[in-house]
Short mmCIF file of C-alpha atoms in Angstrom, two decimals:
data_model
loop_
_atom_site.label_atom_id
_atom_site.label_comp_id
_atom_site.label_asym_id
_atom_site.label_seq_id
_atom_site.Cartn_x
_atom_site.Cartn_y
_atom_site.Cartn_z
CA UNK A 1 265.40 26.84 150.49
CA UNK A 2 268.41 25.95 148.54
CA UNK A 3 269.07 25.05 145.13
CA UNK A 4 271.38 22.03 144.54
CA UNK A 5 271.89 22.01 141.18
CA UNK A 6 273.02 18.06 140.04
CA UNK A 7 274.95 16.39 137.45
CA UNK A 8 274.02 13.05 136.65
CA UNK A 9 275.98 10.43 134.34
CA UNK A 10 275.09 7.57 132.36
CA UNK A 11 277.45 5.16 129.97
CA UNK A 12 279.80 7.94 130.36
CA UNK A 13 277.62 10.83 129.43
CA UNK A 14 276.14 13.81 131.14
CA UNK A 15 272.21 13.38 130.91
CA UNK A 16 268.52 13.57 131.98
CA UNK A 17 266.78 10.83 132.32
CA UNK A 18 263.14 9.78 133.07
CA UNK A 19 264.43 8.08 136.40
CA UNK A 20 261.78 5.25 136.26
CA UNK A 21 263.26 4.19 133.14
CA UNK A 22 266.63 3.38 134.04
CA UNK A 23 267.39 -0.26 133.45
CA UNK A 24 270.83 -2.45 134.52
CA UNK A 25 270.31 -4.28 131.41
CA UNK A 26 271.51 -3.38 128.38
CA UNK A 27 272.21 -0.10 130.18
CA UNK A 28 269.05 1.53 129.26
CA UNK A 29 267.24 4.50 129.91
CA UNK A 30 264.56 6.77 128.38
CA UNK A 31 266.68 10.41 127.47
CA UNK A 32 265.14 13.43 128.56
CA UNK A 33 268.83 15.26 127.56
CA UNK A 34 272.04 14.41 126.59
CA UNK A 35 274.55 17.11 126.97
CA UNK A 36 278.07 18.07 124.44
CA UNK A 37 279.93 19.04 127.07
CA UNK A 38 281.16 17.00 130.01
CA UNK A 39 280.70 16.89 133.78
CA UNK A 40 283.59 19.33 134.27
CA UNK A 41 281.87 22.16 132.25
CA UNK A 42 278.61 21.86 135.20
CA UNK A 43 281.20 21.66 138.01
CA UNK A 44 283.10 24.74 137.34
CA UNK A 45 279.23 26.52 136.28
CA UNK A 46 278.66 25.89 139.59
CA UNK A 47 281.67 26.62 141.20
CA UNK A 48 281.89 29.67 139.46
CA UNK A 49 278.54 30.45 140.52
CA UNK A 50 279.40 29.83 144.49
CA UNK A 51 276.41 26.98 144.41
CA UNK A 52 277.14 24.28 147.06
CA UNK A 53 275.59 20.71 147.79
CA UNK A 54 274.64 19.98 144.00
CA UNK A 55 275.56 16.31 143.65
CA UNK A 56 276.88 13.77 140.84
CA UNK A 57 275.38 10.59 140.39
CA UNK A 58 276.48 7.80 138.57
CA UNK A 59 273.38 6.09 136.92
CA UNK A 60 276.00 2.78 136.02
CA UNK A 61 276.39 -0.02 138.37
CA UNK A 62 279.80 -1.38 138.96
CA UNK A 63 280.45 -3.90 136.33
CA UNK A 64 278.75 -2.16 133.54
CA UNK A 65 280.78 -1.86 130.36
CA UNK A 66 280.60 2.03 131.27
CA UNK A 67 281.39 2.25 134.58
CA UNK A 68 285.03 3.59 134.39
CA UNK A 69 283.93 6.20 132.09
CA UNK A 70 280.94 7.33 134.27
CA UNK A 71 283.47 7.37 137.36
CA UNK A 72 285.83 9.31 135.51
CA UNK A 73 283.75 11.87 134.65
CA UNK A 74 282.49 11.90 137.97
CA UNK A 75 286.08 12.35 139.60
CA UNK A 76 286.75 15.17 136.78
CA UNK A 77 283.71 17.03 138.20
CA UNK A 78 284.77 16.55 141.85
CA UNK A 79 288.10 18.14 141.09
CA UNK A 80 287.03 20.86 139.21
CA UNK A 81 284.77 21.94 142.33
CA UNK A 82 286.81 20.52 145.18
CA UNK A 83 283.80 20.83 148.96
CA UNK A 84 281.62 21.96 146.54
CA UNK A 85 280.02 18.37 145.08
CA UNK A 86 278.55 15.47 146.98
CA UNK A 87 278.94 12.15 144.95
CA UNK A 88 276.70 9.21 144.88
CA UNK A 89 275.85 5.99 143.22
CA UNK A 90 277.51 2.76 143.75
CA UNK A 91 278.90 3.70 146.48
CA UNK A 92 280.85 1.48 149.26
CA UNK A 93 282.53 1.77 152.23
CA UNK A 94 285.66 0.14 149.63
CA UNK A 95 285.69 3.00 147.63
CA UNK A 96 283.98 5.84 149.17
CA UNK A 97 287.49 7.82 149.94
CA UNK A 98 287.85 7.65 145.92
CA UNK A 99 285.63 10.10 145.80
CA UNK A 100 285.53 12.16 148.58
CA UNK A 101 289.63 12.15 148.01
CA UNK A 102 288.65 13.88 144.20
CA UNK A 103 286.85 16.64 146.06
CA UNK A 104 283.28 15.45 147.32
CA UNK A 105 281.84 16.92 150.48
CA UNK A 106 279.95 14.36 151.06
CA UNK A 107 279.25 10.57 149.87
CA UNK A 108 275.37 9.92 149.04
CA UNK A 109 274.24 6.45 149.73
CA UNK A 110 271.49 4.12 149.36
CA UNK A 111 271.70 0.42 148.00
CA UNK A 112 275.03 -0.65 149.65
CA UNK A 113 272.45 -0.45 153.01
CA UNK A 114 269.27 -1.54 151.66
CA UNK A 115 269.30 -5.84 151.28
CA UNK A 116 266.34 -7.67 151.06
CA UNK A 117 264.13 -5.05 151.01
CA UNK A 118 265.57 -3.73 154.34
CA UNK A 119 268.03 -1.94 155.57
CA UNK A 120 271.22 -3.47 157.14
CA UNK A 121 272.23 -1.46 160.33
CA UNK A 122 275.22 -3.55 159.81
CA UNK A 123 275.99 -1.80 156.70
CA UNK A 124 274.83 1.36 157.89
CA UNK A 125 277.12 1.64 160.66
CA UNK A 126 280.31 0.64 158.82
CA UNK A 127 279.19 3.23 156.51
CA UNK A 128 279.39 5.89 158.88
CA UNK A 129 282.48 4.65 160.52
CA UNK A 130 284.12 5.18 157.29
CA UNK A 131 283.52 8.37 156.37
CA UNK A 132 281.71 9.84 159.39
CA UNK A 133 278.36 11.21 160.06
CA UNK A 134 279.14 14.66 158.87
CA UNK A 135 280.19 13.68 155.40
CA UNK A 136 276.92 10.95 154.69
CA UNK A 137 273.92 11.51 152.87
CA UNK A 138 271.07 8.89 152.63
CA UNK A 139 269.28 8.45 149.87
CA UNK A 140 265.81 7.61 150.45
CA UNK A 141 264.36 7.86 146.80
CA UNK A 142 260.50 6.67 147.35
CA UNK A 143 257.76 5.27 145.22
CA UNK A 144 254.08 5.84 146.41
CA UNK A 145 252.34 2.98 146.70
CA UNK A 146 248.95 1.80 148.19
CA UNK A 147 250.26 2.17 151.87
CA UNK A 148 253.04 4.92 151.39
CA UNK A 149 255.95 5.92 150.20
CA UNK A 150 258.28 3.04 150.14
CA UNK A 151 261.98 3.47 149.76
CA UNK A 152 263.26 1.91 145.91
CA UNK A 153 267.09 1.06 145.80
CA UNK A 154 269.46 0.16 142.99
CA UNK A 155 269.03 2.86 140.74
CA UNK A 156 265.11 2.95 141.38
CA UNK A 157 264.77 -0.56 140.49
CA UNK A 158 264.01 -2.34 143.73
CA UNK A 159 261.09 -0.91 146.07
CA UNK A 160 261.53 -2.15 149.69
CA UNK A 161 259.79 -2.71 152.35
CA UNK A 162 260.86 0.45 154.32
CA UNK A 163 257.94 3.62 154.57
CA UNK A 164 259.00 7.33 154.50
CA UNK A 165 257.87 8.41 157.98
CA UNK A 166 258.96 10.18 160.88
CA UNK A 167 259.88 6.87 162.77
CA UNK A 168 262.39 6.01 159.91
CA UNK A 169 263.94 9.50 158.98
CA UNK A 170 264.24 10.20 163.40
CA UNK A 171 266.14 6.63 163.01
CA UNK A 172 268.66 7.19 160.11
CA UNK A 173 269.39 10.78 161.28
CA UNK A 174 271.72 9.38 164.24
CA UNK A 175 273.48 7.79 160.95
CA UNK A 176 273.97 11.07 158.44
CA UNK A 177 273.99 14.67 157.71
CA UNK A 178 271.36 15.38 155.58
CA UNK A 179 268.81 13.27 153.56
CA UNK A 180 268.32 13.26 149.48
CA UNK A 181 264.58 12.26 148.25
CA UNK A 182 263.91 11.69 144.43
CA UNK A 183 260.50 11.21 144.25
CA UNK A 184 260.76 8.88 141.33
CA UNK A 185 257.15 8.42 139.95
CA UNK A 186 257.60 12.23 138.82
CA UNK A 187 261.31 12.30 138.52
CA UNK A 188 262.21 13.67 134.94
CA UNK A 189 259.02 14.03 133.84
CA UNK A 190 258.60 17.57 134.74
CA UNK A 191 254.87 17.56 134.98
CA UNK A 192 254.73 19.03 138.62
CA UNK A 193 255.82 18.05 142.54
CA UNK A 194 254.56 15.30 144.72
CA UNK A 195 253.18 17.53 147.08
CA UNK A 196 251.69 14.88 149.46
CA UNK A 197 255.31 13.84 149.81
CA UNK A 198 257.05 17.51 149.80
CA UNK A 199 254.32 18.72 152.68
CA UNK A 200 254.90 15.43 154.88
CA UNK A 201 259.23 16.37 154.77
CA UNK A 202 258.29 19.92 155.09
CA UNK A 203 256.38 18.92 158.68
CA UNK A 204 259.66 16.96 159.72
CA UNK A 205 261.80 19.13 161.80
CA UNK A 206 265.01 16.91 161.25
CA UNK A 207 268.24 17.07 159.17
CA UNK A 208 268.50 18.72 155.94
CA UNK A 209 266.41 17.10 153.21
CA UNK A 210 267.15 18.02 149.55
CA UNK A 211 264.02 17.35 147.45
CA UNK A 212 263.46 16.56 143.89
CA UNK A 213 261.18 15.27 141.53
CA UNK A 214 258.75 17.00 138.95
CA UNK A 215 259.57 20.78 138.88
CA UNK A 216 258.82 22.26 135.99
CA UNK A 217 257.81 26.14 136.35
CA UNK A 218 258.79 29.12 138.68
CA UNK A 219 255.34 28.64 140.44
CA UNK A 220 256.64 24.55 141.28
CA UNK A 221 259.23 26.33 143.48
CA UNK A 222 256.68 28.65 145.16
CA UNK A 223 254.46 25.44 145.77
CA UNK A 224 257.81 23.89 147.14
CA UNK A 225 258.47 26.55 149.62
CA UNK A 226 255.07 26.84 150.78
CA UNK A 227 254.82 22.63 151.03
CA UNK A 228 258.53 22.37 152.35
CA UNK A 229 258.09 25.54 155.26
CA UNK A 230 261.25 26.58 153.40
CA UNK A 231 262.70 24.27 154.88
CA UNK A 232 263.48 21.92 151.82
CA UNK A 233 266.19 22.46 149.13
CA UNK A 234 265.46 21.13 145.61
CA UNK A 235 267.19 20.00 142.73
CA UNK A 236 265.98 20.66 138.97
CA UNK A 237 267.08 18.49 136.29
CA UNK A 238 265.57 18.35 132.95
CA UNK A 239 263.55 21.59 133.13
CA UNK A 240 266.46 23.46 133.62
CA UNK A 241 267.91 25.91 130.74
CA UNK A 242 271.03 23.95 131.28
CA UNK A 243 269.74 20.65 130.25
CA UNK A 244 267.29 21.86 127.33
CA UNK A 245 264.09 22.91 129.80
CA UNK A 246 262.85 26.42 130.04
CA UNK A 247 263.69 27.44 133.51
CA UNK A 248 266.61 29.60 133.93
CA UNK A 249 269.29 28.25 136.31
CA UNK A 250 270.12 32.17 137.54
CA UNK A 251 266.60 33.12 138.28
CA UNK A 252 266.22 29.65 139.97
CA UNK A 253 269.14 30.64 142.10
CA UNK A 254 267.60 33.79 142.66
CA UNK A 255 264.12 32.75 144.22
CA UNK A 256 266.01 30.26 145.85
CA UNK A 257 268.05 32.72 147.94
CA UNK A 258 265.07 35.14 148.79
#
């Protein structure tokens, strides 16, 4: 199990966010955190630390009134911890070399696939023609509802009509390196895993699969590993010590590497 530590922007700011808040309008979003310092100052934490596969998302769509900034900040990060960040949100096969030319390892994508409710293998395989298998993460970010886990796009706003199963992750892997799952009814909440969905990923014997979602004490991560097989990394947003929570990011780190 890994820890991929994440930095996440909104209207130009590095913050935690309950992730079933966010909202395209009025560029809204109930604030777990909102950090002094900029994405640069987590970058080089990280990089200085020797932690890989963290990612930064921008939580503006293209067109909001703080888009530039949130890209900018993103890009800053990226170059302060060149192979060391993957970068996601909003992202196209038109300007997916913007950011993976700033430093990402890898591009993280959901929404520019998803249409309808469905994914587009259309989409999907320009996608990888772009930037190649090696350098794609999918995000499949789930709700549960009464018949699953579906996949939500557009910065958690849209649930489709696409399950988290075996069938569907055996499908996509032909399409991407490793797989990033928010699940997003306990996302920045920090009130404890969804371990019906963490045991189900932790059967799958696929690509990589970076969970997160709920974690909120030392004994979440033991759950985790015992859930995931150790075989799922995590990200921990707004109970880490680096956000305003109460884990420490160093002993995370720690139990992560035993």
């Amino acid at each position: 199990m890994e820890f991929r530590p994440c930095i996440d922007i909104h209207n130009g700011r590095v913050k935690q966010i309950v992730g079933g808040s966010l909202r395209d309008t009025e560029n809204r979003a109930e604030e777990n955190y909102v950090a002094g310092e900029n994405a640069c100052f987590f970058a080089e934490i990280y990089r200085n630390a020797g932690i890989k596969g963290g990612h930064v998302i921008l939580l503006n769509p293209e067109g909001s009134q703080y888009y530039e900034n949130s890209k900018n900040q993103a890009l800053a990060a990226l170059q302060a911890y060149p192979g060391g960040l993957q970068a996601g949100g909003g992202i196209t096969p038109d300007n997916a070399f913007d950011f993976l030319e700033a430093g990402a390892s890898h591009v993280i994508v959901t929404s520019y696939v998803f249409r309808d409710g469905r994914i587009h293998f259309d989409r999907l395989k320009k996608m990888k023609e772009t930037v190649g298998r090696s350098r794609l993460v999918l995000d499949l970010s789930c709700r549960r509802m009464s018949d699953g886990y579906h996949v939500v796009t557009d910065r958690w706003q849209k649930i489709t009509d696409e399950l988290i199963g075996e069938p569907l992750l055996d499908q996509l892997s032909a399409y991407c390196d490793e797989f990033l799952i928010h699940a997003v009814d306990v996302e920045g909440r920090a009130e404890g895993i969804e371990e019906e969905l963490a045991a189900f990923l932790g059967r799958w014997e696929g690509r990589p699969v970076t969970y997160a979602g709920g974690v909120h004490s030392y004994e979440d991560l033991d759950r985790l590993r015992e859930l995931g097989r150790n075989r799922l990394n995590v990200t921990i947003g707004s109970a880490l010590d680096l956000f305003g929570g109460d884990l420490s990011w160093k002993k995370i780190l720690e139990i992560c590497e035993k």
